XYZ file of C-alpha atoms in Angstrom:
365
model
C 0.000 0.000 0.000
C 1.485 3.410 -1.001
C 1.755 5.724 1.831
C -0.400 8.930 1.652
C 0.936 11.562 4.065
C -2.078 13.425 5.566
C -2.950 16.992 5.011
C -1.815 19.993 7.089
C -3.565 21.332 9.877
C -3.211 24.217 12.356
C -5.106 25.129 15.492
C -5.088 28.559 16.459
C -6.409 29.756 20.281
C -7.711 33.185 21.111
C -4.664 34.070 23.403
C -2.689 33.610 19.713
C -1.127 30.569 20.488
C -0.395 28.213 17.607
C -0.531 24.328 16.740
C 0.512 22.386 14.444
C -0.492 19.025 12.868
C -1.982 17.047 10.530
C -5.744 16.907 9.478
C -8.518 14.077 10.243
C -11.768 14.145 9.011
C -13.234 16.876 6.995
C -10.940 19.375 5.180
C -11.991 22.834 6.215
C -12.154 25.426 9.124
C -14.372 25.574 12.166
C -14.363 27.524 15.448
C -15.854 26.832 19.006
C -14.781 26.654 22.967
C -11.561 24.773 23.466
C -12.167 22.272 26.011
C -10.741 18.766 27.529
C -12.618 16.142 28.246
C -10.682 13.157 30.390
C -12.569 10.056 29.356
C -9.875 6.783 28.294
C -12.555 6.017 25.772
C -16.147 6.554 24.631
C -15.385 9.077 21.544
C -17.900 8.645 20.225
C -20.601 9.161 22.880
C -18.700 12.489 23.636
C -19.072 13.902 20.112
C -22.714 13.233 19.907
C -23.098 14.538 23.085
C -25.156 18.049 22.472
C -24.039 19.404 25.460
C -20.835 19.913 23.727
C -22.668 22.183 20.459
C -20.166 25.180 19.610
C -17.351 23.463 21.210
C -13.774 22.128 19.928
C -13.051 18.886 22.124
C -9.478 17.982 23.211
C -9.217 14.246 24.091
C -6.602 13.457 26.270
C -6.810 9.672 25.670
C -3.688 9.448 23.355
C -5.013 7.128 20.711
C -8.349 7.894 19.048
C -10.402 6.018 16.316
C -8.823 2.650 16.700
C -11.867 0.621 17.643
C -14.196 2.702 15.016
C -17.822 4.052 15.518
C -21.409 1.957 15.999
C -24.783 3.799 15.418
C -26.027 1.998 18.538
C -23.695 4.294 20.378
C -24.718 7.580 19.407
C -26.085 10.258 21.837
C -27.689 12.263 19.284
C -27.917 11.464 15.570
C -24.736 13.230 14.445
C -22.099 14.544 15.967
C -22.575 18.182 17.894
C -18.549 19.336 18.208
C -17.605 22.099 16.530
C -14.004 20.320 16.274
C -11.855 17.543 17.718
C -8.316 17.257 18.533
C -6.172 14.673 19.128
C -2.901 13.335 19.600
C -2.637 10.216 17.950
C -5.494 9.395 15.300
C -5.725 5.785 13.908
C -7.868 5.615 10.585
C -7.150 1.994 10.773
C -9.723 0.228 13.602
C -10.518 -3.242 15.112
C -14.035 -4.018 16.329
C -16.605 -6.975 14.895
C -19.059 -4.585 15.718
C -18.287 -1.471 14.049
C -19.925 0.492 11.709
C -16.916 2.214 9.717
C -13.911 4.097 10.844
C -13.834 6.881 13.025
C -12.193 8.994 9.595
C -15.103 8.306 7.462
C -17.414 8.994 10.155
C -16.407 12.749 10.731
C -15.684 13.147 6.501
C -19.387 12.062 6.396
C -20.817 14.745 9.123
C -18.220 17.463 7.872
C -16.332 17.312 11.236
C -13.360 18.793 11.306
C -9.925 18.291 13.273
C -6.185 17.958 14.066
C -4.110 15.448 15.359
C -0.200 15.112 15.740
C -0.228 17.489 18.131
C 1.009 17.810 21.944
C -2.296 17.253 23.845
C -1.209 17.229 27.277
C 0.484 20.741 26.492
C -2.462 21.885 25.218
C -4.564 20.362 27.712
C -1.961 22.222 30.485
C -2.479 25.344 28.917
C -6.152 25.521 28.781
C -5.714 24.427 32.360
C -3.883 27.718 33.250
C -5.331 30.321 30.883
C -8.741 29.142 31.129
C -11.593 28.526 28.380
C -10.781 30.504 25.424
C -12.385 30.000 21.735
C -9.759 28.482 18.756
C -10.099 27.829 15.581
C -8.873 24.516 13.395
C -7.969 24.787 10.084
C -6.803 22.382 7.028
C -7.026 24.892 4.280
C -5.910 28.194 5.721
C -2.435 28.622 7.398
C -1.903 32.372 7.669
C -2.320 33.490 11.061
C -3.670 36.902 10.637
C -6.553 35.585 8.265
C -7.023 32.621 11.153
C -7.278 35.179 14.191
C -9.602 37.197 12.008
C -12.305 34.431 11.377
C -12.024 33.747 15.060
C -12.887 37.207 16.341
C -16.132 36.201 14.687
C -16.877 32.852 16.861
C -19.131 34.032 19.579
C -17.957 33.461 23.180
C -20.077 30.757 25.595
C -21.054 33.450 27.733
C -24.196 34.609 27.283
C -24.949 32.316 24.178
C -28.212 30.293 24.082
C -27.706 26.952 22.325
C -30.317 24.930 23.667
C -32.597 25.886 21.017
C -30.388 24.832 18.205
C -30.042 20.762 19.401
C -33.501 20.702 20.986
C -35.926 18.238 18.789
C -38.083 19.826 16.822
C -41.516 17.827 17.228
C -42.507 16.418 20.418
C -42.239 12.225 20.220
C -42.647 9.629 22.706
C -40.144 6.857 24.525
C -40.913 4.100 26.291
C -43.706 1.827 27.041
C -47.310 3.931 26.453
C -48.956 1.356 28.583
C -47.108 2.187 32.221
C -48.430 4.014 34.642
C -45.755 6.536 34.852
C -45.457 9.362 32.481
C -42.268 11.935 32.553
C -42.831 15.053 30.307
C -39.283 15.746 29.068
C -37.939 19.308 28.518
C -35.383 18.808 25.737
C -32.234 21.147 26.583
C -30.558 18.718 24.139
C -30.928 15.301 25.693
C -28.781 12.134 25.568
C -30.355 9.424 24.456
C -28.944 7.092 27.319
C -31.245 9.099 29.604
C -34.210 8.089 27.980
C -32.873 4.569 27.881
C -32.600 4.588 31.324
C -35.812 6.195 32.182
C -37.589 3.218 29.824
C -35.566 0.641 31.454
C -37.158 1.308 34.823
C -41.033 1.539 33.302
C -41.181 5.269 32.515
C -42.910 6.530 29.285
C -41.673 9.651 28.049
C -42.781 12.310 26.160
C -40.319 14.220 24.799
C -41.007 18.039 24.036
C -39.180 21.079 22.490
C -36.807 23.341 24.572
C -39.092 26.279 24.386
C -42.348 24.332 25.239
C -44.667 25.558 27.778
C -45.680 24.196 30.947
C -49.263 24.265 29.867
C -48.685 22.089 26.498
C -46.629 19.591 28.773
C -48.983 19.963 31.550
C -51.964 19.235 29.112
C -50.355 15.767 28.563
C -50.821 14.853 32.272
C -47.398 13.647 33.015
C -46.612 12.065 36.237
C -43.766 14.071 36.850
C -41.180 16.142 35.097
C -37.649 16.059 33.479
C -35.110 18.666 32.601
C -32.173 17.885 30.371
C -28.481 18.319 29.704
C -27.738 20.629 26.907
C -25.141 22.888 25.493
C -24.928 27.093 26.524
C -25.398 29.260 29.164
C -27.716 28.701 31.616
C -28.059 32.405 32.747
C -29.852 33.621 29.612
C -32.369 30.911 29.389
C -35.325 32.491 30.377
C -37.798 30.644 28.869
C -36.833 27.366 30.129
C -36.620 29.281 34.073
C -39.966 30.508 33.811
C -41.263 26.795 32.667
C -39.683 25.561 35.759
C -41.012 27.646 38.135
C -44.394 26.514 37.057
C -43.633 22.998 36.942
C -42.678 23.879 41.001
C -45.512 26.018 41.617
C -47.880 22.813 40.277
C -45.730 20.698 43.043
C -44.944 18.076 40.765
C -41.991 15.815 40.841
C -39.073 16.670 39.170
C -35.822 15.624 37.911
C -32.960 17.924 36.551
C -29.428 16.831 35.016
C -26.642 19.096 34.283
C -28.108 22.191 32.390
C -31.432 20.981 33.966
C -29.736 21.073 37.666
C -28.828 25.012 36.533
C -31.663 25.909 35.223
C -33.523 24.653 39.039
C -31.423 26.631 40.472
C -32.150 29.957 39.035
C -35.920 28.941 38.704
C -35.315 28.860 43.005
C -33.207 32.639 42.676
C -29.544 30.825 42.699
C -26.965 32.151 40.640
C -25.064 30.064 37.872
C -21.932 31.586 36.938
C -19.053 30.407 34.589
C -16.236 27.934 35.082
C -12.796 28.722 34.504
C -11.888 25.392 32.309
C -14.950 22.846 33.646
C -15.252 19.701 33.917
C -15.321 17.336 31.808
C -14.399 13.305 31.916
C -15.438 9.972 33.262
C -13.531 9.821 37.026
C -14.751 12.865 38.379
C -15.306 12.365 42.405
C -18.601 12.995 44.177
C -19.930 12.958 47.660
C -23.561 12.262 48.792
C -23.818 14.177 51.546
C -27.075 12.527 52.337
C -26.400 9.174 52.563
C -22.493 9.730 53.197
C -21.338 7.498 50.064
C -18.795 8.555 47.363
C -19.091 7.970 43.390
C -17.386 8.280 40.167
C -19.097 10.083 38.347
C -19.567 11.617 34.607
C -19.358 15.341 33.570
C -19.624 17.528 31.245
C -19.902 21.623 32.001
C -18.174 24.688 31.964
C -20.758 26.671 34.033
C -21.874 25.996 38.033
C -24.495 26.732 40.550
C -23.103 29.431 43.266
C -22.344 27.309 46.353
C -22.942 30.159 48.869
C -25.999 31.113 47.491
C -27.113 27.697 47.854
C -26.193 27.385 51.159
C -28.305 30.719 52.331
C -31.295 29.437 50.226
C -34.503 28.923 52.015
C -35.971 26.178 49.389
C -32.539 24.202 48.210
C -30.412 22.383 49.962
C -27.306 20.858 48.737
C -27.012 17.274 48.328
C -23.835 16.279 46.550
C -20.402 17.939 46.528
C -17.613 17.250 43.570
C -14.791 16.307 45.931
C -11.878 17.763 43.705
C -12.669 21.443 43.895
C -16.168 21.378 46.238
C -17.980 22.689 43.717
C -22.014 21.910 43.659
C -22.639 18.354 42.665
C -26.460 18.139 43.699
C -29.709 19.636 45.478
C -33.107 19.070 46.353
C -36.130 21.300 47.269
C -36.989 21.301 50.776
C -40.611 19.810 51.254
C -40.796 18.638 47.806
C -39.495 15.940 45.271
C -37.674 17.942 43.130
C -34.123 17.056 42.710
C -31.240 17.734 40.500
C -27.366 17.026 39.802
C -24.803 18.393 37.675
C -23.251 15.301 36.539
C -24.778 12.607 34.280
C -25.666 9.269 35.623
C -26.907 7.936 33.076
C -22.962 7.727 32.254
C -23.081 5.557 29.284
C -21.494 3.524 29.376
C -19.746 3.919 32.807
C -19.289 4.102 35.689
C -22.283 3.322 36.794
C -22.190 4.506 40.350
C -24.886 6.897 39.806
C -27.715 5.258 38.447
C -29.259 5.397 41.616
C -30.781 8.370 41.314
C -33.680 7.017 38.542
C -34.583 4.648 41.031
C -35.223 8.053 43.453
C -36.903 9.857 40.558
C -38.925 6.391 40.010
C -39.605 6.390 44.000
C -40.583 10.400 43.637
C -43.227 9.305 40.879
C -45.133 6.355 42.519
């Protein structure tokens, strides 16, 4: 087989600083959030992810693509990063059960990236300066030109997304015949929720980001579910006031990630921005309730305002992330509203988490 060197690629951050390597998937330019995400494996679920919409991921796994991609695996039905980067890329992959290779994959939903870089330098510096936007590139190398198409990326702050990944018709999950019935509030959902909901007897309806509590309300759910999804929280009024209904009906409710935000500013708790996130499958949590510890999956760049929380007069904090002591978790005092602001439906691991459908289940019946 004749060798075919791969294309050049650069990535260029905000702060001016400048990568080079060689290009995976499709050729072109694209511009998002730099961020890192931890996990040894599960590309593939991270890249559908929606959460991750208008972001470039860094994986610091050090080889990517060598056991392919498998529809059953998807999170969404395409991929939702704005970019990837890695530092070893294998076009070449070994798995009985995949689909096609992970090169294909992103030439097929125009995903572009880099790879042959440094990662963990990268990964350091995004550490120390913070989130930043960048820009990857495999057909334009001048620097000035480069910087000048990212001045035009918007920054995360401030930036509603949820309304771009959000499903555009209601539809419906699960067994129609079981006697409990979740209205779902599509922030830009994984689909591993859902399977998890189904998998303990829930049928779910699944509704549009900017849906009303009265059109979910007229479905008489049993209870209520807020999802993940990409953007910040802080300019999502619509989904807020939705909340606060869904709370002022008493109903039972379950928020993950953006959904565990968005509770908190429907109760008059701040969110504010992270300086890098967190992102990655070992992250450590507390239950402060029940006194155990979990590994746990994240993915978020903005937070719930710890002292805030504290002072609150309806919340009460439930789970603390043990590496900085950042909010993890809260409930509602006299209700059975709950949230967290990891995922665990953590597909596909760990699975120290799962618990918590089996409270939501408990809060329905």
């Amino acid at each position: 087989m004749k060798y075919t060197p791969n294309p050049r690629a650069v990535l260029l951050l905000e702060d001016g600083t400048l990568y080079e390597g060689d290009a995976i998937g499709k050729i072109g330019t694209s511009g998002g959030e730099i961020c890192f995400n931890t996990g040894m494996t599960v590309y593939q679920e991270i890249y559908t992810d929606p959460s991750y919409f208008g972001q470039i991921v860094v994986n610091t796994t050090s080889h990517i693509g060598n056991y392919g991609v498998n529809a059953d695996e998807q999170e969404s039905a395409t991929p939702k990063i704005s970019g990837v980067v890695v530092n070893e890329f294998s076009k070449l992959f070994s798995r009985k059960t995949a689909d096609s290779s992970l090169n294909d994959y992103f030439i097929k939903n125009n995903t572009v990236g880099i790879s042959g870089l440094d990662s963990r330098s990268l990964v350091r510096h995004i550490r120390s300066k913070g989130a930043m936007n960048a820009i990857i590139s495999s057909e334009i190398f001048d620097k000035a030109e480069l910087m000048a198409k990212l001045k035009q990326v918007p920054s995360m702050e401030k930036l509603e997304l949820s309304s771009k990944v959000t499903t555009k018709e209601a539809y419906t999950y699960g067994d129609e015949n079981s006697k409990m019935k979740v209205a779902v509030l599509d922030l830009g959902i994984k689909q591993s929720i859902l399977k998890n909901m189904a998998a303990r007897g829930i049928y779910c309806k699944v509704f549009p980001a900017q849906t009303t509590f009265k059109e979910m309300e007229a479905w008489q759910p049993t209870g209520y579910f807020v999802s993940n999804g990409p953007g910040d929280p802080s300019v999502m009024d619509y989904a807020v006031t939705t909340v606060k209904e869904i709370l002022a009906a008493d109903k039972p409710l379950f928020g993950i990630c953006l959904g565990h935000q968005i509770l908190a500013l429907a109760c008059g708790i701040s969110t504010f921005k992270m300086h890098h996130g967190h992102r990655g499958l070992n992250h450590p949590v507390k239950n402060l309730v029940s006194g155990k510890s979990e590994i746990t999956s994240q993915n978020h760049g903005f937070a719930v305002n710890m002292d805030e929380l504290k002072s609150s007069s309806v919340a009460e904090l439930t789970h603390i992330h043990l590496n900085d002591s950042s909010v993890a978790g809260m409930k509602l005092k006299g209700k059975k509203v709950f949230s967290v602001q990891y995922h665990p439906e953590s597909s596909p691991g760990p699975h120290d988490s799962r618990y918590l459908f089996d409270q939501f289940v408990e809060h329905l019946n």
